[in-house]
XYZ file of N, CA and C in Angstrom:
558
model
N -8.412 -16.594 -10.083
C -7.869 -15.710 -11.099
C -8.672 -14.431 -11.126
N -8.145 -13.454 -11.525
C -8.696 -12.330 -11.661
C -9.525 -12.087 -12.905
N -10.140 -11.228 -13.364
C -10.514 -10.423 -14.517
C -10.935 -9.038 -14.400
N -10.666 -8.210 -15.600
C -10.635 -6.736 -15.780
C -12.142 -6.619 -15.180
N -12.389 -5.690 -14.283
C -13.531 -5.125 -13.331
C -14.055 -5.819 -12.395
N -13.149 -7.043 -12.533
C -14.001 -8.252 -11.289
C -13.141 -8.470 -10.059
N -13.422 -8.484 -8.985
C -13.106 -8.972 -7.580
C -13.094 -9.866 -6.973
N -12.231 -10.544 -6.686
C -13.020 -11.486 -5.530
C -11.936 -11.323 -4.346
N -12.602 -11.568 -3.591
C -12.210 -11.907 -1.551
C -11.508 -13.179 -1.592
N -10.233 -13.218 -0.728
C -9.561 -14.145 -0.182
C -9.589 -14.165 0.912
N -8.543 -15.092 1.421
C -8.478 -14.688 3.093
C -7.871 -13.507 3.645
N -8.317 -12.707 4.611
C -8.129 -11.675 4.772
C -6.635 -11.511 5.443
N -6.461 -10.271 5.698
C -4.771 -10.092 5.766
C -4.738 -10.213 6.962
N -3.788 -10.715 7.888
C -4.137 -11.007 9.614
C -3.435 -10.219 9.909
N -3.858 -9.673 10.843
C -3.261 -8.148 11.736
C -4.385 -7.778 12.848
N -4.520 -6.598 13.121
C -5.623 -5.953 13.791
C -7.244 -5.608 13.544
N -8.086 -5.851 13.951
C -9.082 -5.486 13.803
C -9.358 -3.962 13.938
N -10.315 -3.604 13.756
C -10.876 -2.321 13.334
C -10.887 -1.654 14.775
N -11.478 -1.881 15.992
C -10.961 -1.399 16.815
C -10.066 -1.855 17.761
N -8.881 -2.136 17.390
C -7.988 -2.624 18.117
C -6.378 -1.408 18.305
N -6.177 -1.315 19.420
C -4.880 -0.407 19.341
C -3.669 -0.841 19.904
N -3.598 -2.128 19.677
C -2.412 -2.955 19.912
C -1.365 -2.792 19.367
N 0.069 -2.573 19.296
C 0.782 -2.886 17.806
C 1.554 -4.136 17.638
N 1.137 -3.502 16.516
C 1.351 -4.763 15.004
C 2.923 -4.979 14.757
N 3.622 -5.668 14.759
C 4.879 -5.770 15.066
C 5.927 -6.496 13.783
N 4.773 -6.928 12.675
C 5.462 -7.530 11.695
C 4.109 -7.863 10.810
N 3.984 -7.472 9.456
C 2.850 -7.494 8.825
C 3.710 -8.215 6.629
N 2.833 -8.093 6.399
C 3.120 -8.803 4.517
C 3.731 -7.510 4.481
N 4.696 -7.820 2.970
C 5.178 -6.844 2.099
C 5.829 -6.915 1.043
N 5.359 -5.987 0.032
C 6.148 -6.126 -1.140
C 7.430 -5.496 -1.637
N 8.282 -6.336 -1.553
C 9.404 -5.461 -0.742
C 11.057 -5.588 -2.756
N 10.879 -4.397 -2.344
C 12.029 -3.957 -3.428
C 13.826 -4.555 -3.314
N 14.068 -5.636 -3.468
C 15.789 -5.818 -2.734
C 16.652 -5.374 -3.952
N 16.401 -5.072 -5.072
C 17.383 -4.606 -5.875
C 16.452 -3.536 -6.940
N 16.928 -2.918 -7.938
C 16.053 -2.064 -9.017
C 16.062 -3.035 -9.918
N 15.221 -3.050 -10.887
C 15.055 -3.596 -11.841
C 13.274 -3.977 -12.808
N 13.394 -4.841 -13.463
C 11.700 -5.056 -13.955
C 11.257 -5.572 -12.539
N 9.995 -6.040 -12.956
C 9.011 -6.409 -12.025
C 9.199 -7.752 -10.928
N 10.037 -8.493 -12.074
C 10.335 -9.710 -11.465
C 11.185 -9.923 -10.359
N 11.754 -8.515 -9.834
C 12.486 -8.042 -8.575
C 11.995 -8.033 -7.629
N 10.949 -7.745 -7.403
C 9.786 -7.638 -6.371
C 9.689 -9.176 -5.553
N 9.754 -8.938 -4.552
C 9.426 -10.133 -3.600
C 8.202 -9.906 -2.353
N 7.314 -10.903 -2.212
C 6.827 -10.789 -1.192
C 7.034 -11.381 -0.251
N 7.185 -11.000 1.200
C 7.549 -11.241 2.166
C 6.459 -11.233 3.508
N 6.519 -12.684 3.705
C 5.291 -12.725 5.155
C 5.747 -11.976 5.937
N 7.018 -11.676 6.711
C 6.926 -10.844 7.578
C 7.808 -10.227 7.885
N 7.503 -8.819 7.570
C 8.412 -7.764 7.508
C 8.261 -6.882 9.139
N 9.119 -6.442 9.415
C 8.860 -5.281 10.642
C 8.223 -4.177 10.369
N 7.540 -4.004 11.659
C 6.128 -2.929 11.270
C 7.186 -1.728 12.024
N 7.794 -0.573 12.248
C 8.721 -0.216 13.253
C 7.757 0.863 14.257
N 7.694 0.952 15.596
C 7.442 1.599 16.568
C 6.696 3.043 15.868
N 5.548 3.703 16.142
C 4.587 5.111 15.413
C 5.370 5.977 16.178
N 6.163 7.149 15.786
C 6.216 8.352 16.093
C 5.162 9.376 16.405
N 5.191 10.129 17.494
C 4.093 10.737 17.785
C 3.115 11.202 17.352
N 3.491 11.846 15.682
C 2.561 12.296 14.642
C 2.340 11.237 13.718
N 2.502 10.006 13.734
C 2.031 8.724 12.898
C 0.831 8.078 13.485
N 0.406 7.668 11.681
C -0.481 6.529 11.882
C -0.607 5.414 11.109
N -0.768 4.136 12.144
C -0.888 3.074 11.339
C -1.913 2.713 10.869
N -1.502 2.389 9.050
C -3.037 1.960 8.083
C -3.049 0.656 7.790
N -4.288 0.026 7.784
C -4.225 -1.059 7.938
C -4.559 -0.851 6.138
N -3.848 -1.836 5.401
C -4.294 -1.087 3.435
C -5.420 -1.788 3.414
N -6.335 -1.095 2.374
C -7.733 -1.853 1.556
C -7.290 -1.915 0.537
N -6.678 -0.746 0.080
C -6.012 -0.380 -1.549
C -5.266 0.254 -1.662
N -4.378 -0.283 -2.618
C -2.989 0.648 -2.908
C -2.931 0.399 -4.519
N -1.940 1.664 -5.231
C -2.124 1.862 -6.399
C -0.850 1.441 -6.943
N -0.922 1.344 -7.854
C 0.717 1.238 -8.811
C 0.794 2.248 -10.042
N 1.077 3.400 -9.559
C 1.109 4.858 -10.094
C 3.052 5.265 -10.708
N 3.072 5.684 -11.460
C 3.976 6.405 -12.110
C 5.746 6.267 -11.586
N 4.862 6.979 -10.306
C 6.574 7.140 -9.643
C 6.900 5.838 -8.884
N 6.354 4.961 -8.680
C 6.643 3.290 -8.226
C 6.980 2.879 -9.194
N 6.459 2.658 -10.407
C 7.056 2.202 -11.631
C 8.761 2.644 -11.794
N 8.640 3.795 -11.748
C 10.534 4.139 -12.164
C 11.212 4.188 -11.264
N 10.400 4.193 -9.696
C 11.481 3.795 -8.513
C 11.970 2.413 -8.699
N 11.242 1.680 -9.012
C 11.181 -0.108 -9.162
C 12.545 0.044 -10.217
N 12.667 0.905 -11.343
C 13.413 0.575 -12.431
C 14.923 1.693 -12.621
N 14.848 1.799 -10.862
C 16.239 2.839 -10.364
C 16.133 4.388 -10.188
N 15.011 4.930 -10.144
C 15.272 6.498 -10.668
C 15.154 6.727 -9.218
N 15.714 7.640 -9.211
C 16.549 7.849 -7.160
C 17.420 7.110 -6.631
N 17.836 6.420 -7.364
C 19.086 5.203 -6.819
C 19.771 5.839 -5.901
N 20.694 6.969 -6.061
C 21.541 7.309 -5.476
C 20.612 7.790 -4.054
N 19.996 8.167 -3.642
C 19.061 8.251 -2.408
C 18.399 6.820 -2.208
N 18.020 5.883 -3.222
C 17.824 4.363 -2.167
C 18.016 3.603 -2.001
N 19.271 3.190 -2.831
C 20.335 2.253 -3.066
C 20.433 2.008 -2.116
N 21.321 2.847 -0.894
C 21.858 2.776 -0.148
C 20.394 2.008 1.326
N 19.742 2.417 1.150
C 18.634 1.752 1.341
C 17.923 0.835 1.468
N 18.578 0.121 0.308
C 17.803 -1.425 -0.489
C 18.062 -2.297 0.870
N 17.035 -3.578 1.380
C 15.744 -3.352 0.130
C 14.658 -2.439 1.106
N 14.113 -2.213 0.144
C 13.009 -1.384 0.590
C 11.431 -1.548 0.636
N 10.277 -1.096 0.717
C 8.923 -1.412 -0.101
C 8.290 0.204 -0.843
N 8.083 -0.599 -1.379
C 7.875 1.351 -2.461
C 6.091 0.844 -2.611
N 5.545 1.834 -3.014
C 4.252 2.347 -3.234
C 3.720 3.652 -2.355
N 2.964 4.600 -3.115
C 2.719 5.671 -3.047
C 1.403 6.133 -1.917
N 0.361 5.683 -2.640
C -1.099 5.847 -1.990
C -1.548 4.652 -1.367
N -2.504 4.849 -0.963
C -3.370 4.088 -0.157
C -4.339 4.282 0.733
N -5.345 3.714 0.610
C -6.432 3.695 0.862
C -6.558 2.526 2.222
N -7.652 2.900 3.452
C -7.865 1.905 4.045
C -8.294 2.412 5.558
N -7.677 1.849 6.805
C -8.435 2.088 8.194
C -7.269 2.406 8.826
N -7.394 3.065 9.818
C -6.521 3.287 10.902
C -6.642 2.461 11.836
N -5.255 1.510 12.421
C -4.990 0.820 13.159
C -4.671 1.094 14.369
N -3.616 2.446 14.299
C -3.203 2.841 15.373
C -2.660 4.108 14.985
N -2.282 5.013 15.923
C -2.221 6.157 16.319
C -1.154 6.487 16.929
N -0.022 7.494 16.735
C 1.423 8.197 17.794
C 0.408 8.914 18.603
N 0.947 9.494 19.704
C 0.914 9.817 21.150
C 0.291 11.111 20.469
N 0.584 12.145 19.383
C 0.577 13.471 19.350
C -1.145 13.591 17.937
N -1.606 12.481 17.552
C -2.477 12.274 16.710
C -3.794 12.957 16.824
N -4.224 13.972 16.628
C -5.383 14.359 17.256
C -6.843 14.626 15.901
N -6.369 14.340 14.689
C -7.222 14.567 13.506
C -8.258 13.131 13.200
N -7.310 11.657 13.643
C -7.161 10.718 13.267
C -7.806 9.491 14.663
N -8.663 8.799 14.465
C -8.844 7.978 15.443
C -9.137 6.179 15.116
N -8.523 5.419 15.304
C -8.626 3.964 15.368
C -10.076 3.672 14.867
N -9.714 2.785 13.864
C -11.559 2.414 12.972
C -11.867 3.028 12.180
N -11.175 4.217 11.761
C -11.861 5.724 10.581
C -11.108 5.250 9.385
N -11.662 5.382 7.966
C -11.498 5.045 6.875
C -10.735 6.383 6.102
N -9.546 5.793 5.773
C -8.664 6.874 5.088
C -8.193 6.898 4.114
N -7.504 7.717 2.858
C -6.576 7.580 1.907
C -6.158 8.896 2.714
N -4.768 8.594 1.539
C -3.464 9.612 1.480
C -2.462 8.770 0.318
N -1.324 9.717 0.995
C -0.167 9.520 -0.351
C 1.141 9.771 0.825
N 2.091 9.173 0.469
C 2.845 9.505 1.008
C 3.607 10.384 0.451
N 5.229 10.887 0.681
C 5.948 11.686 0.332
C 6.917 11.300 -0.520
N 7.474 11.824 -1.699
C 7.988 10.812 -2.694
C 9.393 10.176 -2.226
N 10.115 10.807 -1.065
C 11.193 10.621 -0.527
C 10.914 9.454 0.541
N 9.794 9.001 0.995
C 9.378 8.283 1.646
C 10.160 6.251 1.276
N 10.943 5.993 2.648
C 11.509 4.730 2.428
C 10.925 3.349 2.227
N 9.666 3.472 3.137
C 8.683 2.606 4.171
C 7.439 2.919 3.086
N 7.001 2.250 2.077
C 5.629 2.409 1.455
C 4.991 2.047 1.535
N 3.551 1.721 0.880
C 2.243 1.243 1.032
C 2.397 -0.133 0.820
N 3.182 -0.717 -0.246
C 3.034 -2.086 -0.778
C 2.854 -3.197 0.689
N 2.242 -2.845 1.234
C 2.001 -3.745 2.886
C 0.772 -4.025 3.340
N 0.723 -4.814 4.223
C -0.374 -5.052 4.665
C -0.780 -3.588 5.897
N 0.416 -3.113 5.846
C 0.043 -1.973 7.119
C 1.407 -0.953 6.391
N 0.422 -0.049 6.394
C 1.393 1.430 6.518
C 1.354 2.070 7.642
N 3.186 2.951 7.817
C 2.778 4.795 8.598
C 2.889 5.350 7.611
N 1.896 6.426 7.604
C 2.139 8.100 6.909
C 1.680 8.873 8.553
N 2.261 9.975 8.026
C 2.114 11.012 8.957
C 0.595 11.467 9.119
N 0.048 12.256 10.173
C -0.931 12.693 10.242
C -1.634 13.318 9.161
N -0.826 14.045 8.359
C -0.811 15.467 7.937
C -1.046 14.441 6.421
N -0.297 13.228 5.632
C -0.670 12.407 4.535
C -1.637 12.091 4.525
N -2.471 11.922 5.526
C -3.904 11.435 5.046
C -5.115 12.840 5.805
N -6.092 11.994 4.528
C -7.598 12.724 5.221
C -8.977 11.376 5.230
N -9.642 11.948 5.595
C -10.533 11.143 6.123
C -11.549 10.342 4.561
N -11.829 9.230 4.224
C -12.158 8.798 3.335
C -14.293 9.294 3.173
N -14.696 9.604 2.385
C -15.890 10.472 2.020
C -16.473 8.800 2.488
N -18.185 8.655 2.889
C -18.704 7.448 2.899
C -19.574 7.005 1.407
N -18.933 7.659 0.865
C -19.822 7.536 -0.366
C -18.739 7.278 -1.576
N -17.475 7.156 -1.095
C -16.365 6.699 -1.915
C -15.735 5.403 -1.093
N -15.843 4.377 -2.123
C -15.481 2.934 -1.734
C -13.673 2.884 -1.638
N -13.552 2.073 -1.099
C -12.061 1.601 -1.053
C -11.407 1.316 -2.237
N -11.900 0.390 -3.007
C -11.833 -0.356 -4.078
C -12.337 0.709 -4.993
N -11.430 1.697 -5.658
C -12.495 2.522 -7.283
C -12.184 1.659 -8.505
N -13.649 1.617 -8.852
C -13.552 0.828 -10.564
C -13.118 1.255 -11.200
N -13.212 3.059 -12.000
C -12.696 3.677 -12.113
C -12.386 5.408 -12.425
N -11.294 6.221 -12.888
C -10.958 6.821 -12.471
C -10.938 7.412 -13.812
N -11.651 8.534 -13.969
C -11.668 9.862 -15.255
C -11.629 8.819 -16.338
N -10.766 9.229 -17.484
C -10.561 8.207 -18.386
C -9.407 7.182 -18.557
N -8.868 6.945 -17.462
C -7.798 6.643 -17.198
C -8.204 4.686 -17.777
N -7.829 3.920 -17.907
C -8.158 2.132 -17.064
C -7.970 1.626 -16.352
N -8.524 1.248 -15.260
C -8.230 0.437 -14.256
C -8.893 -0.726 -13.737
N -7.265 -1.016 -13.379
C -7.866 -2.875 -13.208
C -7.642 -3.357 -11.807
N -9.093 -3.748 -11.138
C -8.535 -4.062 -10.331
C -8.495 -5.211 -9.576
N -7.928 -6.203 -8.654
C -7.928 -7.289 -8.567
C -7.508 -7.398 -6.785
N -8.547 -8.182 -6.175
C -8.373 -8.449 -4.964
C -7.637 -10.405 -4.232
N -6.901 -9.779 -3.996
C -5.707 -11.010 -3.866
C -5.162 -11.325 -2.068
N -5.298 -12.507 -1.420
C -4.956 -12.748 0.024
C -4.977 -11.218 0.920
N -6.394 -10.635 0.686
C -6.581 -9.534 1.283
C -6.296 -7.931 0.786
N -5.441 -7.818 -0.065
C -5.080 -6.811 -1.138
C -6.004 -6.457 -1.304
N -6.587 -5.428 -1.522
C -7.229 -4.635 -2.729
C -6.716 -3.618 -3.775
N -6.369 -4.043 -4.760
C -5.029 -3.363 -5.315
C -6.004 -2.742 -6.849
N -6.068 -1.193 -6.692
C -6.900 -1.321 -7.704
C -5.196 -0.947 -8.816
N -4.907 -1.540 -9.917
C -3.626 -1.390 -10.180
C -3.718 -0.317 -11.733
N -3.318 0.905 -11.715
C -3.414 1.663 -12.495
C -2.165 1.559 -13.754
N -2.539 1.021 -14.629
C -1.890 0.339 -15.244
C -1.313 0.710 -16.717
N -2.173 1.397 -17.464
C -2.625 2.227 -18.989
C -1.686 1.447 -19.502
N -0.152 1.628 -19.878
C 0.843 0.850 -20.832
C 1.633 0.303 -20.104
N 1.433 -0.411 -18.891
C 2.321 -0.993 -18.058
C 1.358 -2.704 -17.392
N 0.736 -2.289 -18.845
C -0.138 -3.776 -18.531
C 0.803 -5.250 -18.022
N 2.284 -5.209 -18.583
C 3.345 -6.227 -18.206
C 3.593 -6.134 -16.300
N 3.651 -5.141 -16.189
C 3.944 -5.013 -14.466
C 3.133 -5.330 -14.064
N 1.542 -4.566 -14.532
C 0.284 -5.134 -13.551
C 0.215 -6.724 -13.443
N -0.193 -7.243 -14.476
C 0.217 -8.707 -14.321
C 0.876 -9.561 -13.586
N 2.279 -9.190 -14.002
C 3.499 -9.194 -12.891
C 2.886 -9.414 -10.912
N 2.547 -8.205 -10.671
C 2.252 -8.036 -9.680
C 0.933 -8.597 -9.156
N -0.158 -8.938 -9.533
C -1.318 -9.729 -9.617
C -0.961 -11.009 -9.308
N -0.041 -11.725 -9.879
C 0.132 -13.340 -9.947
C 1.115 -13.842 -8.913
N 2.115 -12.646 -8.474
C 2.551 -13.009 -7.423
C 1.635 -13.033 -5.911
N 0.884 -12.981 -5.951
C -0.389 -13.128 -4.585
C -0.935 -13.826 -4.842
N -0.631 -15.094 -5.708
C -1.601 -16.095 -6.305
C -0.305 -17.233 -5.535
């Protein structure tokens, strides 16, 4: 079980190692099949990882957030752009390593510790054991900023590490979703 500021390690998420540039061909995900509350959300052992475009890179996640605009994507707002879509995996940021690399990647190299964000139009999100964002979504993670943040201005955050997740889950009045989403990795 979790608790507010505490962590613990599970088994780790199986995929690639840190220097490995193999691809990954099907990884976890938290995957969106209809809009609605939280209880919509499904996780799925294995989803398709799809082929890196030249300016992509694959992240292997440490941490991903549950920020604002995941919340009201989850509860329809863009329908008419992802309906058509469904299902999908939504989440925004993320934090973590580069797995692999497109042909045209030259900022970015296999083993380097990153965040970014993706683009809000973005189909394919973080909620995974492996993301693409584009080159240009991420920058290189400072060594003096952890994967895992306790926390953030005055904001609360809770965060809870689950079958490899590190999900620090930003939560303020959506304490029902965080939950939600915590217990399903249990």
């Amino acid at each position: 079980m979790w608790q507010l500021g505490h962590r613990r390690l599970l088994a780790p998420a199986v995929g690639l190692g840190a220097a490995s540039t193999a691809a990954v061909s099907s990884c976890r995900a938290v995957m969106l099949p209809r809009f609605g509350e939280p209880e919509v959300l499904e996780v799925r052992p294995a989803v398709g990882v799809p082929s890196l475009k030249p300016r992509d890179v694959l992240v292997r996640s440490r941490a991903v957030s549950i920020n604002p605009l995941d919340l009201r994507m989850r509860s329809g707002y863009g329908r008419s752009i992802f309906e058509p879509l469904l299902p999908l995996i939504i989440g925004r940021d993320i934090s973590g390593e580069v797995a692999a690399v497109g042909t045209s990647v030259s900022s970015l190299t296999v083993g380097q510790e990153v965040f970014g964000a993706l683009h809000p139009t973005a189909v394919r999100g973080t909620y995974a054991d492996y993301a693409i964002l584009s080159e240009d979504e991420l920058t290189l993670k400072p060594p003096s900023v952890t994967q895992v943040v306790s926390k953030i201005g005055s904001d609360h955050l809770y965060s809870a590490t689950l079958d490899g997740f590190h999900l620090p889950l930003f939560c303020l009045n959506r304490i029902k979703t965080c939950l939600w989403l915590v217990n399903i990795f249990h």
